[in-house]
Each structure stands twice: as C-alpha cells, then as structure tokens.
JSON list of C-alpha atoms in Angstrom, two decimals:
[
{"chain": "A", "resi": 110, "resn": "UNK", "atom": "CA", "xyz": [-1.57, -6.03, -23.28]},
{"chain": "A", "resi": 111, "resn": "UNK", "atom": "CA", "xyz": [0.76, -5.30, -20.90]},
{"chain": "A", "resi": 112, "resn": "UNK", "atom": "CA", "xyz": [1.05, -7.24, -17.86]},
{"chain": "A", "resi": 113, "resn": "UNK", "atom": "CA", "xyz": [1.18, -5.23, -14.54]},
{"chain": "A", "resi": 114, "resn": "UNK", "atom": "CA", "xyz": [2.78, -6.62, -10.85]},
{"chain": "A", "resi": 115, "resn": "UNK", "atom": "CA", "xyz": [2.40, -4.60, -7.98]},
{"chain": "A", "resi": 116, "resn": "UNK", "atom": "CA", "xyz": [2.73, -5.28, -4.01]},
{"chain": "A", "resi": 117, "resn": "UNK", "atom": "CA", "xyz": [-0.37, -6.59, -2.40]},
{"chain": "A", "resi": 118, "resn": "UNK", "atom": "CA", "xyz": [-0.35, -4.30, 0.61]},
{"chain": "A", "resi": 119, "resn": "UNK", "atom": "CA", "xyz": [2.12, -1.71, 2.11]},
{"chain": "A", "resi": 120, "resn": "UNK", "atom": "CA", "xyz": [1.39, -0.15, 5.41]},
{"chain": "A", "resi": 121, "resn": "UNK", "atom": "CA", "xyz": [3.18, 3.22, 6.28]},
{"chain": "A", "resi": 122, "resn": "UNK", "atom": "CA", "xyz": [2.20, 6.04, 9.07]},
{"chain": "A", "resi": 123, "resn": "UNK", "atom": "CA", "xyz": [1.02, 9.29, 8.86]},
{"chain": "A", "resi": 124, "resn": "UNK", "atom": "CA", "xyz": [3.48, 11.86, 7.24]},
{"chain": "A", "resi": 125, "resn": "UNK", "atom": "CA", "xyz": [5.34, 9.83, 5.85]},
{"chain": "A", "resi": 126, "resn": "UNK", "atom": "CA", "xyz": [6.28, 9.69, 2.20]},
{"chain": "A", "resi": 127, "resn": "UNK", "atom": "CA", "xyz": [4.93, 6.31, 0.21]},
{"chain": "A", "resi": 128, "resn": "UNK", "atom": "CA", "xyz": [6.35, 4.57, -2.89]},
{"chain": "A", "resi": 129, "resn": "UNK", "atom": "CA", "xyz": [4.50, 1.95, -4.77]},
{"chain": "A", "resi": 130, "resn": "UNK", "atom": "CA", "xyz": [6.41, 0.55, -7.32]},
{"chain": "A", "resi": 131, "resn": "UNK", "atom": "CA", "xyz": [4.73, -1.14, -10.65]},
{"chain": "A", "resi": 132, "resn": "UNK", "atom": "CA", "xyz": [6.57, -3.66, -12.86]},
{"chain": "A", "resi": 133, "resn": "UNK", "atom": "CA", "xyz": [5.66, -3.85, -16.63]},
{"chain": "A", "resi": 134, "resn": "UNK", "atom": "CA", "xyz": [8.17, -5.83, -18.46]},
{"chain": "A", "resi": 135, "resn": "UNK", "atom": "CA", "xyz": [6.69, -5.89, -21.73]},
{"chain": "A", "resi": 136, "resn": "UNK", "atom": "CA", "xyz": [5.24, -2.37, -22.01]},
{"chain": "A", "resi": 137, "resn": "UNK", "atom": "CA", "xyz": [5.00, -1.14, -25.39]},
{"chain": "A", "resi": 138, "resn": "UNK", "atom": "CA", "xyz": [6.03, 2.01, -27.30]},
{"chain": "A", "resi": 139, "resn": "UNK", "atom": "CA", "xyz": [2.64, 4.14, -27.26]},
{"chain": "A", "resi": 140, "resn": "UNK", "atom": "CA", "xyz": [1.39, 3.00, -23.43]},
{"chain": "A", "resi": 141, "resn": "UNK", "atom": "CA", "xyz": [1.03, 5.02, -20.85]},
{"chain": "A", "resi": 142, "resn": "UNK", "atom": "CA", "xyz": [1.57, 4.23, -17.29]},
{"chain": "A", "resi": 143, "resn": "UNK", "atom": "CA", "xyz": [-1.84, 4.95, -15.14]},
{"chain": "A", "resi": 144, "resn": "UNK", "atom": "CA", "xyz": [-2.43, 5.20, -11.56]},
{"chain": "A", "resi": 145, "resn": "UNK", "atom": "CA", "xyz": [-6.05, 4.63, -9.67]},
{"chain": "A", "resi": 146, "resn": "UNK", "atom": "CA", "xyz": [-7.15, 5.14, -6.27]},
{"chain": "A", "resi": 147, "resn": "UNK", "atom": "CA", "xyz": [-10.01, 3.25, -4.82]},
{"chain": "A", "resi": 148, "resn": "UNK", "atom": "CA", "xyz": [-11.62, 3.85, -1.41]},
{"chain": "A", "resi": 149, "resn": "UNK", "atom": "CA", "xyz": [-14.38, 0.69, 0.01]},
{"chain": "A", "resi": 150, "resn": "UNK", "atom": "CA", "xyz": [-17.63, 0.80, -1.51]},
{"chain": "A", "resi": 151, "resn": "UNK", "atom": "CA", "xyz": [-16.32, 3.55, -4.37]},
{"chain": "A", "resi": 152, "resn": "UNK", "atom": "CA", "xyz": [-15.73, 3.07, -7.83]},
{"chain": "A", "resi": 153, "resn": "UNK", "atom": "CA", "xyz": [-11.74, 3.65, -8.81]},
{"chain": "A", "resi": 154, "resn": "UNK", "atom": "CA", "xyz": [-10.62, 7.39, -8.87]},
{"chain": "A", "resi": 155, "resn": "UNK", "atom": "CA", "xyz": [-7.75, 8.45, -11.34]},
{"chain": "A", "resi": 156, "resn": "UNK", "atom": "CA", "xyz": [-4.80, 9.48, -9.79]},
{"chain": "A", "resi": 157, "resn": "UNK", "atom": "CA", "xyz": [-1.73, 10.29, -12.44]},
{"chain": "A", "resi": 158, "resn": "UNK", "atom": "CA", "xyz": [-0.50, 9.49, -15.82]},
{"chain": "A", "resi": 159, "resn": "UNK", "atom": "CA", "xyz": [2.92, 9.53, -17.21]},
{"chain": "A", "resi": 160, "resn": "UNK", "atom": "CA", "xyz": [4.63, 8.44, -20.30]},
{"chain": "A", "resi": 161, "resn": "UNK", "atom": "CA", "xyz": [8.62, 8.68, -19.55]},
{"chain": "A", "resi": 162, "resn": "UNK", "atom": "CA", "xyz": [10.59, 10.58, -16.88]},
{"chain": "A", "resi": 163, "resn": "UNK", "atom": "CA", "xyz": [8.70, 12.57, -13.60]},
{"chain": "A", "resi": 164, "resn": "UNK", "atom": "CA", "xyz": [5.09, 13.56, -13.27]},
{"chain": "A", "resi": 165, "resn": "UNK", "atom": "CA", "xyz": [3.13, 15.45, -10.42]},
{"chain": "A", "resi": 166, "resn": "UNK", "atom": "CA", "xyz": [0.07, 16.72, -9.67]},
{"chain": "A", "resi": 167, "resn": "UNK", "atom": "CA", "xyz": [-0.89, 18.26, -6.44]},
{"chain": "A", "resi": 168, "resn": "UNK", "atom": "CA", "xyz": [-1.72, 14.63, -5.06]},
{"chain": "A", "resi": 169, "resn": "UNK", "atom": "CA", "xyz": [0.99, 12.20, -6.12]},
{"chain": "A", "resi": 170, "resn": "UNK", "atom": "CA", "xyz": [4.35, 12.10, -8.01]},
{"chain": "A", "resi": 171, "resn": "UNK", "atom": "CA", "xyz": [4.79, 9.32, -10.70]},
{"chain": "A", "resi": 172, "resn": "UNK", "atom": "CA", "xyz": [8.75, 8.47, -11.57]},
{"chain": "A", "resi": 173, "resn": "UNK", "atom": "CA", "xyz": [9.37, 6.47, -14.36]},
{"chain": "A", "resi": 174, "resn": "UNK", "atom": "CA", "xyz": [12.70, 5.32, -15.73]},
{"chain": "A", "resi": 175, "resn": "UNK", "atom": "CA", "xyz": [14.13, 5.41, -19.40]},
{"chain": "A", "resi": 176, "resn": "UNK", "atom": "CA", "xyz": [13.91, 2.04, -19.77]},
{"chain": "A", "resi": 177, "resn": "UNK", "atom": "CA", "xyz": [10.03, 2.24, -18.46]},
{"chain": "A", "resi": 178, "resn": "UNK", "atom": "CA", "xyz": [10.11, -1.52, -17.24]},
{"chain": "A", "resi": 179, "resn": "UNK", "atom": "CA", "xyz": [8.59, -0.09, -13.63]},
{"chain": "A", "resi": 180, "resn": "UNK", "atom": "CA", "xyz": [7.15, 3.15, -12.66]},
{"chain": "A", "resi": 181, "resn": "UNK", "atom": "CA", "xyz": [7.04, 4.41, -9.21]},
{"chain": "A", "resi": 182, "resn": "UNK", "atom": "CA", "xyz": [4.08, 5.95, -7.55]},
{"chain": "A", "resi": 183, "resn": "UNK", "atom": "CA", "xyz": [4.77, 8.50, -4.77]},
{"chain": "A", "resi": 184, "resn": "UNK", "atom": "CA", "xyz": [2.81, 9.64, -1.91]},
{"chain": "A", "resi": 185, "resn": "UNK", "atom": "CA", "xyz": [4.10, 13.02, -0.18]},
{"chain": "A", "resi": 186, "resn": "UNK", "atom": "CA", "xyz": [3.26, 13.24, 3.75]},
{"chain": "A", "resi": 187, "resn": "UNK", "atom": "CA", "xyz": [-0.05, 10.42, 3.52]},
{"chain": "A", "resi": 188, "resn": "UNK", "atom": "CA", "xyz": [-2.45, 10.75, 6.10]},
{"chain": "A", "resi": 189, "resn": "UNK", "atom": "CA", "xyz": [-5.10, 8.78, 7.45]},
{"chain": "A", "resi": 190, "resn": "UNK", "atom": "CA", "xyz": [-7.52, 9.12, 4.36]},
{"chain": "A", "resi": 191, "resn": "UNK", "atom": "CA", "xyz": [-4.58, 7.44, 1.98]},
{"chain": "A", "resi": 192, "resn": "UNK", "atom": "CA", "xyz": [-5.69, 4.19, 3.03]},
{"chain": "A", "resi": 193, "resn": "UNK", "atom": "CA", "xyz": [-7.02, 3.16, -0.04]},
{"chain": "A", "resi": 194, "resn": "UNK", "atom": "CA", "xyz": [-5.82, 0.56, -3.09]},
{"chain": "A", "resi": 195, "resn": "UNK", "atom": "CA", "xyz": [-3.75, 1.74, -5.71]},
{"chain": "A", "resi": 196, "resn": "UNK", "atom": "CA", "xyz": [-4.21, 0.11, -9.01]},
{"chain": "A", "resi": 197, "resn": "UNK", "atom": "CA", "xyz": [-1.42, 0.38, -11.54]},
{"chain": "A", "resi": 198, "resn": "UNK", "atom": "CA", "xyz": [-2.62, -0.06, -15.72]},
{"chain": "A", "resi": 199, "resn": "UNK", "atom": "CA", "xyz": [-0.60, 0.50, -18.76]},
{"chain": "A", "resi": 200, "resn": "UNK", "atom": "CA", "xyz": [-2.70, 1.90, -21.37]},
{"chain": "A", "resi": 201, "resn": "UNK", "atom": "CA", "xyz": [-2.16, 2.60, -24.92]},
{"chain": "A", "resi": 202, "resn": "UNK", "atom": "CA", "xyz": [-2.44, 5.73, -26.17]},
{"chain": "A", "resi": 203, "resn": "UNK", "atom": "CA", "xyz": [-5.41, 6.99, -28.73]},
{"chain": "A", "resi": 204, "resn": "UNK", "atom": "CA", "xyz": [-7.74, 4.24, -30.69]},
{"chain": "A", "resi": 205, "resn": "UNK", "atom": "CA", "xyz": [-9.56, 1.45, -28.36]},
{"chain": "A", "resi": 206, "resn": "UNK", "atom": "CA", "xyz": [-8.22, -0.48, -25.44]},
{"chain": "A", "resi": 207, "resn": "UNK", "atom": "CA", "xyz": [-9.41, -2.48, -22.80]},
{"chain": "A", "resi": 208, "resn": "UNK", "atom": "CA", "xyz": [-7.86, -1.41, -19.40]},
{"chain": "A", "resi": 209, "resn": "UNK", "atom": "CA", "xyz": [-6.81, -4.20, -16.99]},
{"chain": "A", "resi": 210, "resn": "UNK", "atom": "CA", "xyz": [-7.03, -4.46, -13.12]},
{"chain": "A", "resi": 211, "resn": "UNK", "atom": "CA", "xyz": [-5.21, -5.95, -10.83]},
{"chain": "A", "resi": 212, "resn": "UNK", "atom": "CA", "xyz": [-5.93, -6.60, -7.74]},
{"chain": "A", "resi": 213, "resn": "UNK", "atom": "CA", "xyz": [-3.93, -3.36, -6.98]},
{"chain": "A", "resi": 214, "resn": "UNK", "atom": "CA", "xyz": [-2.14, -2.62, -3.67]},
{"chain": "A", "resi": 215, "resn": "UNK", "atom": "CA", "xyz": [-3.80, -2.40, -0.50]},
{"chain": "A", "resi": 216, "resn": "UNK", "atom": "CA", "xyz": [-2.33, 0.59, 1.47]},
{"chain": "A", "resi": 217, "resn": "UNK", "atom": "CA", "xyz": [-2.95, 1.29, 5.38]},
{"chain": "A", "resi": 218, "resn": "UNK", "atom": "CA", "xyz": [-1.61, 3.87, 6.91]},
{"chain": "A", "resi": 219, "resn": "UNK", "atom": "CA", "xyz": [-1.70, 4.02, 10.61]},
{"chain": "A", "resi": 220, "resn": "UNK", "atom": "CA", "xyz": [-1.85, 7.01, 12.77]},
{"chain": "B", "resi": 200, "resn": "UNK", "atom": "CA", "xyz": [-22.66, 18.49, -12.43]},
{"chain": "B", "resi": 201, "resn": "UNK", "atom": "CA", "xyz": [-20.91, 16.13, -15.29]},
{"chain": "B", "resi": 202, "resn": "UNK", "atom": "CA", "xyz": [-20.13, 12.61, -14.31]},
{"chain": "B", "resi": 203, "resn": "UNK", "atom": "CA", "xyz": [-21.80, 9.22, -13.81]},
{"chain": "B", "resi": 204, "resn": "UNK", "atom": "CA", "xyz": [-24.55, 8.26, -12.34]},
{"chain": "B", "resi": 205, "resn": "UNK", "atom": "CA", "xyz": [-25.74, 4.22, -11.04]},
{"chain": "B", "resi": 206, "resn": "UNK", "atom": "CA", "xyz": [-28.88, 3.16, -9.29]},
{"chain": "B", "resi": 207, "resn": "UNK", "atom": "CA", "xyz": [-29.53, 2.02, -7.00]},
{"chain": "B", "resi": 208, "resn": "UNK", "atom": "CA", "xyz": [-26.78, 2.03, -4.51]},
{"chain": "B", "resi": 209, "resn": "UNK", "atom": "CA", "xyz": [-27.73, -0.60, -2.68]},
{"chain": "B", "resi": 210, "resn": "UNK", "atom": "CA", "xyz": [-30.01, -3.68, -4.64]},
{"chain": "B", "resi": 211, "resn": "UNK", "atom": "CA", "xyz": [-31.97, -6.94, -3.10]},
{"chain": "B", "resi": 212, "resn": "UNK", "atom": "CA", "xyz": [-33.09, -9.52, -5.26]},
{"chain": "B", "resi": 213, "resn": "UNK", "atom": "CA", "xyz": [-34.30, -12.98, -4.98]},
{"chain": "B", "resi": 214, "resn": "UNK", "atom": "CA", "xyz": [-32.48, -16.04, -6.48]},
{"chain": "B", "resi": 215, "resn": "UNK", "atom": "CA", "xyz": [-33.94, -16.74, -9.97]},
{"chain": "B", "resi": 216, "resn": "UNK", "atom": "CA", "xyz": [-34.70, -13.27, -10.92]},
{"chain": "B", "resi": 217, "resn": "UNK", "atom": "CA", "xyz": [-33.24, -11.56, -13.12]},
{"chain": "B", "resi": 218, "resn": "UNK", "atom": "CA", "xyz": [-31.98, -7.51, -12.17]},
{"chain": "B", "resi": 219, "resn": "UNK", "atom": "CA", "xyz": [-31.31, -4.88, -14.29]},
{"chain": "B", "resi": 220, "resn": "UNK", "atom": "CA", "xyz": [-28.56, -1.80, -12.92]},
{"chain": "B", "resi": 221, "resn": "UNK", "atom": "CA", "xyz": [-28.84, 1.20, -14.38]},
{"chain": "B", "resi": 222, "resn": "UNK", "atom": "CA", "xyz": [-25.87, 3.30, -15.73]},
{"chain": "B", "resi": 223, "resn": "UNK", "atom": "CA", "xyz": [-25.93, 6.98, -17.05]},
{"chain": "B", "resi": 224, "resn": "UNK", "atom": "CA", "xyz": [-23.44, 9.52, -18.17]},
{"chain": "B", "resi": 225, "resn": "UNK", "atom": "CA", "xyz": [-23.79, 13.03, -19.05]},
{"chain": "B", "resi": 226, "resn": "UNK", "atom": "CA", "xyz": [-19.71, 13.46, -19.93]},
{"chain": "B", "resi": 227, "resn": "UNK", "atom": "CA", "xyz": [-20.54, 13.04, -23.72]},
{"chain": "B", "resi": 228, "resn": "UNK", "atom": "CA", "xyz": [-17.74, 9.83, -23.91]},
{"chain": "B", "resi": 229, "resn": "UNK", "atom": "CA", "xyz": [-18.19, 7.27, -26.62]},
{"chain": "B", "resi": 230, "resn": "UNK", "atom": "CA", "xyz": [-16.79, 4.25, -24.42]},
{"chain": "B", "resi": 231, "resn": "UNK", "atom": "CA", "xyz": [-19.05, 2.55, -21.55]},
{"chain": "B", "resi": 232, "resn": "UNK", "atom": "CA", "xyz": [-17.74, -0.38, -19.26]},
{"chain": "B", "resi": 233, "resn": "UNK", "atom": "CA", "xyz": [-19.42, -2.91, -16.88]},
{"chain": "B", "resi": 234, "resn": "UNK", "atom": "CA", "xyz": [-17.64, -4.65, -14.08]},
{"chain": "B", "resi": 235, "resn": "UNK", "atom": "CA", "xyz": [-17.46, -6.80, -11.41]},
{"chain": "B", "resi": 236, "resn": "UNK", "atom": "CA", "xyz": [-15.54, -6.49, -8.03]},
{"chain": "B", "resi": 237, "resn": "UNK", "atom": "CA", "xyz": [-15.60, -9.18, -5.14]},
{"chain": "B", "resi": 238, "resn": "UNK", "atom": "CA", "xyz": [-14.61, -8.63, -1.59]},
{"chain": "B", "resi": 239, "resn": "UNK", "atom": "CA", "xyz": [-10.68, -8.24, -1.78]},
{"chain": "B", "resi": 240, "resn": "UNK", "atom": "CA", "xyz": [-10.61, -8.61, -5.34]},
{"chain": "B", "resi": 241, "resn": "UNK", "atom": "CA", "xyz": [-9.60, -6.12, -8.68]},
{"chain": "B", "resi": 242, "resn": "UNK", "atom": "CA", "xyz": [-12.17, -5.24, -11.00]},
{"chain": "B", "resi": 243, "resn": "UNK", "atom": "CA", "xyz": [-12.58, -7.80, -13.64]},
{"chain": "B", "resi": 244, "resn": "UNK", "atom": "CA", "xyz": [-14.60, -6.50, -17.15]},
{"chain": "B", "resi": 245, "resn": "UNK", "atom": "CA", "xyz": [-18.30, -7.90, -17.82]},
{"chain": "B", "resi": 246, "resn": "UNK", "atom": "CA", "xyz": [-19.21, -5.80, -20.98]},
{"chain": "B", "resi": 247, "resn": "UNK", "atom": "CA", "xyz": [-17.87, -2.90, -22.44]},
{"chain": "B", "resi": 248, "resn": "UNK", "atom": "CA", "xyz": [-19.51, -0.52, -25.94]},
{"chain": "B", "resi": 249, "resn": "UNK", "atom": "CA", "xyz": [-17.47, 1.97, -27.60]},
{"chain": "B", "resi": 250, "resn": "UNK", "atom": "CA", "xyz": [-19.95, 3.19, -29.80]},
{"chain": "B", "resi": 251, "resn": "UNK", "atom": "CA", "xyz": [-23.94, 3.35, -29.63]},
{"chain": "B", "resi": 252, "resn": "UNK", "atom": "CA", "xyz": [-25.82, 0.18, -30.66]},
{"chain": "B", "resi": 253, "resn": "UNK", "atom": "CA", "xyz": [-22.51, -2.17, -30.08]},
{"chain": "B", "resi": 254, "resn": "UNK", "atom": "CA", "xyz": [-20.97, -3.50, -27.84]},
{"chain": "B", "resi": 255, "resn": "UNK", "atom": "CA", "xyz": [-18.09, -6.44, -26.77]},
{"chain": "B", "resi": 256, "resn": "UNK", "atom": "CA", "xyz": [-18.21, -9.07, -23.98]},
{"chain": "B", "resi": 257, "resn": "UNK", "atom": "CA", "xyz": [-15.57, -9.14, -21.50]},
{"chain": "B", "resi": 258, "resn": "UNK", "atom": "CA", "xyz": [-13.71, -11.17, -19.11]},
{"chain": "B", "resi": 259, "resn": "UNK", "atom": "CA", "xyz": [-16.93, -12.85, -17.42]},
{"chain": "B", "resi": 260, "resn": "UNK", "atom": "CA", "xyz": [-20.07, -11.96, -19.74]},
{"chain": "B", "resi": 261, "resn": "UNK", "atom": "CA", "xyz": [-22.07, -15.22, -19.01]},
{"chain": "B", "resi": 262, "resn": "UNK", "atom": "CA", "xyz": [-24.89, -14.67, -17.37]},
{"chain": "B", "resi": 263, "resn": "UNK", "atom": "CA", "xyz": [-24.78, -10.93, -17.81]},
{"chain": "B", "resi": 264, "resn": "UNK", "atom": "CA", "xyz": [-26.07, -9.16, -21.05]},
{"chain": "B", "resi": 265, "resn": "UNK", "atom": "CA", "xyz": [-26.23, -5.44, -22.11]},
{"chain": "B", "resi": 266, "resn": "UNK", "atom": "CA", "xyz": [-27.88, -3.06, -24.35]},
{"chain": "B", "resi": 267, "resn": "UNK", "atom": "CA", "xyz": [-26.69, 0.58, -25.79]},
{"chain": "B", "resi": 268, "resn": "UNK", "atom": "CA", "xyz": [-29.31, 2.20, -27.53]},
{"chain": "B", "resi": 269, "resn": "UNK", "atom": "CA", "xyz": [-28.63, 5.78, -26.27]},
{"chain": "B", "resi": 270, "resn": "UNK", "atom": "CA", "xyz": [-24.89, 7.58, -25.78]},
{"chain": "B", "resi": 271, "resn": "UNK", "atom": "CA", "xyz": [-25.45, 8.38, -22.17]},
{"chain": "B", "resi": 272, "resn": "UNK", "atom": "CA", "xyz": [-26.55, 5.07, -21.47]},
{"chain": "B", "resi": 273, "resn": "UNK", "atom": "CA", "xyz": [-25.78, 1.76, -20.41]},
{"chain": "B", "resi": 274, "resn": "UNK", "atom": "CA", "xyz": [-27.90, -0.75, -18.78]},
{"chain": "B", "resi": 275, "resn": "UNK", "atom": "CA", "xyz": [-26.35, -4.45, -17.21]},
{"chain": "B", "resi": 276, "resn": "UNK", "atom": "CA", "xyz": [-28.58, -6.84, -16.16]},
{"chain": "B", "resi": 277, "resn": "UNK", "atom": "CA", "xyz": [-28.23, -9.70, -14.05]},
{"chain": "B", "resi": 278, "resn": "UNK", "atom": "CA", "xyz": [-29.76, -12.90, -15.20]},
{"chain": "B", "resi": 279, "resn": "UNK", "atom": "CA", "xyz": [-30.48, -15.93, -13.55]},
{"chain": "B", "resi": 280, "resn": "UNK", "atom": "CA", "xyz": [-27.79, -17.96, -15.42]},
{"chain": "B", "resi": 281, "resn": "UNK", "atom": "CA", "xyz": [-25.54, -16.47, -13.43]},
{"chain": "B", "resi": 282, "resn": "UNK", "atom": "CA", "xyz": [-24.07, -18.40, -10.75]},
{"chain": "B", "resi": 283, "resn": "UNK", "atom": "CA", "xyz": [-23.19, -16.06, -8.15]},
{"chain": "B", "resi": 284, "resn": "UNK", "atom": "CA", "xyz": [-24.30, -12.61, -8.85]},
{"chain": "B", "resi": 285, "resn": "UNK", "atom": "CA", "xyz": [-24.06, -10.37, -5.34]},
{"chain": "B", "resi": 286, "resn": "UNK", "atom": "CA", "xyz": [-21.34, -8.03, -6.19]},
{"chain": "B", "resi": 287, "resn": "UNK", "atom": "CA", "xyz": [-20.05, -4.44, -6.44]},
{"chain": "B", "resi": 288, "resn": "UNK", "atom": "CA", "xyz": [-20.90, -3.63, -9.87]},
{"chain": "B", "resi": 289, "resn": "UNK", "atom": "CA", "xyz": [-18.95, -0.37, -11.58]},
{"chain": "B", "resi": 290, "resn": "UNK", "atom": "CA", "xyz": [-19.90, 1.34, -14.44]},
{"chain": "B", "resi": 291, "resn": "UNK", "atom": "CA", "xyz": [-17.18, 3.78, -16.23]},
{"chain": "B", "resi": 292, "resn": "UNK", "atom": "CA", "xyz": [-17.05, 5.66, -19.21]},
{"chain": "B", "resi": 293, "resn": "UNK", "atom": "CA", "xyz": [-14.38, 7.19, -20.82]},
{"chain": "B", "resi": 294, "resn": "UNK", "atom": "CA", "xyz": [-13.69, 9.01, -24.29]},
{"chain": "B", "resi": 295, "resn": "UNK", "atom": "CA", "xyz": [-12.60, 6.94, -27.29]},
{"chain": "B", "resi": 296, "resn": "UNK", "atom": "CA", "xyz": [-9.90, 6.98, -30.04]},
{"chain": "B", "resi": 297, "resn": "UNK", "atom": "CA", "xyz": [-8.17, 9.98, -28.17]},
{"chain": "B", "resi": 298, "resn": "UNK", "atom": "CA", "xyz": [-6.13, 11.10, -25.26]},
{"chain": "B", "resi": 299, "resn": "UNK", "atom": "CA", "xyz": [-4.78, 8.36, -22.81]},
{"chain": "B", "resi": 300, "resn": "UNK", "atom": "CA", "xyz": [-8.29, 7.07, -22.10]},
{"chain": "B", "resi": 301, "resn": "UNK", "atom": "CA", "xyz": [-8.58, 8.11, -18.21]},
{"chain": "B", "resi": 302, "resn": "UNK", "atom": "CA", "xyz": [-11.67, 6.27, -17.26]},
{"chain": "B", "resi": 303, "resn": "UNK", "atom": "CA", "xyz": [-14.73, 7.72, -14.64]},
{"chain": "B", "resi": 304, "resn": "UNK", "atom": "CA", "xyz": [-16.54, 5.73, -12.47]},
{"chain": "B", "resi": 305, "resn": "UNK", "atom": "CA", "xyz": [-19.38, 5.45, -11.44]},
{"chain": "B", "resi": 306, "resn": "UNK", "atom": "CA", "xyz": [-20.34, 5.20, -7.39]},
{"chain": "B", "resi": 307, "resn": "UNK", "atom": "CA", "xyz": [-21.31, 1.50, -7.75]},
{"chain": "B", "resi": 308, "resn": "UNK", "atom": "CA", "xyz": [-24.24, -0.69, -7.01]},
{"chain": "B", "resi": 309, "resn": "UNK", "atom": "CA", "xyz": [-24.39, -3.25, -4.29]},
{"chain": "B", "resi": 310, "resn": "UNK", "atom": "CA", "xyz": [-26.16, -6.67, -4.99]},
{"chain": "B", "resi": 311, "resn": "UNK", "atom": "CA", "xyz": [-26.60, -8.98, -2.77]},
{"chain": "B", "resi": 312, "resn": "UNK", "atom": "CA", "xyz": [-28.77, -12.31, -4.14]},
{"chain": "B", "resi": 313, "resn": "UNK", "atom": "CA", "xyz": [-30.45, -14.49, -1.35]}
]
C-alpha cells in the first residue's frame, strides 16, 4: 500500500485559495489519488478523485503531476465552514483494498 | 433517502459490559468497514466484510468482533477485553471489485465507557 504524508495543520483566512499538498512516493500504476473531508463528530465525506493531470468538481481542484509522486488539493475562496481535516488515500483501482488514514491535515481558517 | 445509517449517536455503558453498535446501509454495496477514531487522531480499521457471511480483522480487532449475516448490515460490538473502548466509531460501506472504491460513512457513534 501506498504510504501517504501530508501537513498536520494549515491555517488560511477567508477567501483565500488553499493548497494541501500529499506525498506518495511509492504509488503504484492502477491507484488513484483520493481526497476526504471530515468535520468534528462526522464520519469522513469524499471530496475528489484523480488519476493523472487536473481534476475539479464544483468544491475542490485536485492537480497531480506526471510523475504522480504528490498530488495537490485546492481550495478556491474557503470560508469559515472549510475548517475541517483533509485526509489524503491512494487507492487502487477495481478488486479489494483496504483504504488507509492518516491522521490527515487539520485546516482552520480564520475570519 | 440512500446512505448509512448508525445508532445510537451518542452510547453509555458501564466498564465490563459488553456493547453492540449498530450499522445499516440501504446503498446495495458489497464492502462494510468498522473503525475507530480518538480525539486528534485518523481513523484506524477494526473490521471490515466484503461479502455477506465473511469478513477480515483489521488494524486493532482485539477486543472487538463482528458478524455479517445480511448485505445491509453490519453490527460491531464492544467487548470487555477491550482495554479502552470510548471512541468515535465509523461505519462505511462502499462497492466492491469496481470503480475507485469511494467509501460512505456513516454519522458515527459516540462511546464513552465509565
């Protein structure tokens, strides 16, 4: 499995664009690079999923480079109810896997 | 309304006695998946079943056990062998042996053990 590192905790202010950058070194040929959002006392939301280049969705942007060692999450104009933490997982694609969290990063952003 | 459902929210117990949380899904996935989150911490895996009438231990299984006798559901409970059970617990699901296995959640269930 492919082993994730992440930032612990970012802080940023409100409309302002965020970038949360994941490093998996070993990431293999079929695994795809997966984004979660957790709020306190709620179970992990899924944010975005990419496989190679640029992905976005009408919450985040996920850039990922040809060599696909990292992947950056990005966070147009966050507001108050951002302040969440942001798990990064590599997953492999079809047939069974177990996903792995971290302990994610902890983003605050201030007003 | 698809999704997943866990009760209680919110769960009391007594040291010694064992709990059981209750997990249900109505999203028609094959995979089901217990964990465990403490305060500042990720989620680490407990038990997971990707098919009805099996399932796998995780990360920290002892003193946790599991049954899946129905697709929709999952049951964890708490036993007494384990050491220090209050916890967020989180039950996902998520479909099996296709697509990029995005995984749902659950709203979680509180323990706290006095």
């Amino acid at each position: 499995l492919a082993k994730t590192t992440q930032p612990i905790s970012m802080d940023s202010y409100e409309g302002q664009e965020v970038n949360i950058t994941c490093s998996h070194n070993n990431i293999a040929t079929n695994d795809y690079i997966t984004w979660y959002q957790q709020f306190p006392s709620q179970g992990p939301r899924f944010i975005i999923q990419g496989y190679k280049t640029k992905v976005t969705n009408e919450v985040a942007s996920l850039f990922i480079p040809a060599d696909r060692k990292s992947s950056t999450l990005s966070l147009p104009r966050v507001s108050l109810s951002d302040t969440a933490v942001y798990y990064c997982l590599v997953v492999a694609s079809g047939g069974s896997y177990i996903p792995t969290f971290g302990r994610g990063t902890s983003l605050i952003v201030h007003p | 309304d698809g999704g997943i459902t866990q009760s209680p929210k919110y769960l009391f117990r007594k040291e010694g006695q064992n709990v059981t949380l209750s997990c249900e899904q109505n999203l028609n996935h094959d995979a089901m998946y217990w964990y465990r989150q403490d305060p500042g911490q990720g989620l680490r895996l407990i038990y997971y079943s990707q098919i009805v009438n099996d399932f796998q231990k995780g990360d920290i299984a002892e003193g946790y056990s599991v049954s899946r006798e129905k697709k929709e559901s999952f049951p964890l409970t708490v036993t007494s062998a384990q050491k220090n059970p209050t916890a967020f617990y989180l039950c996902a699901s998520s479909i099996q042996g296709q697509g990029r296995g995005e995984q749902y959640f659950g709203p979680g269930t509180r323990l706290t053990v006095t």
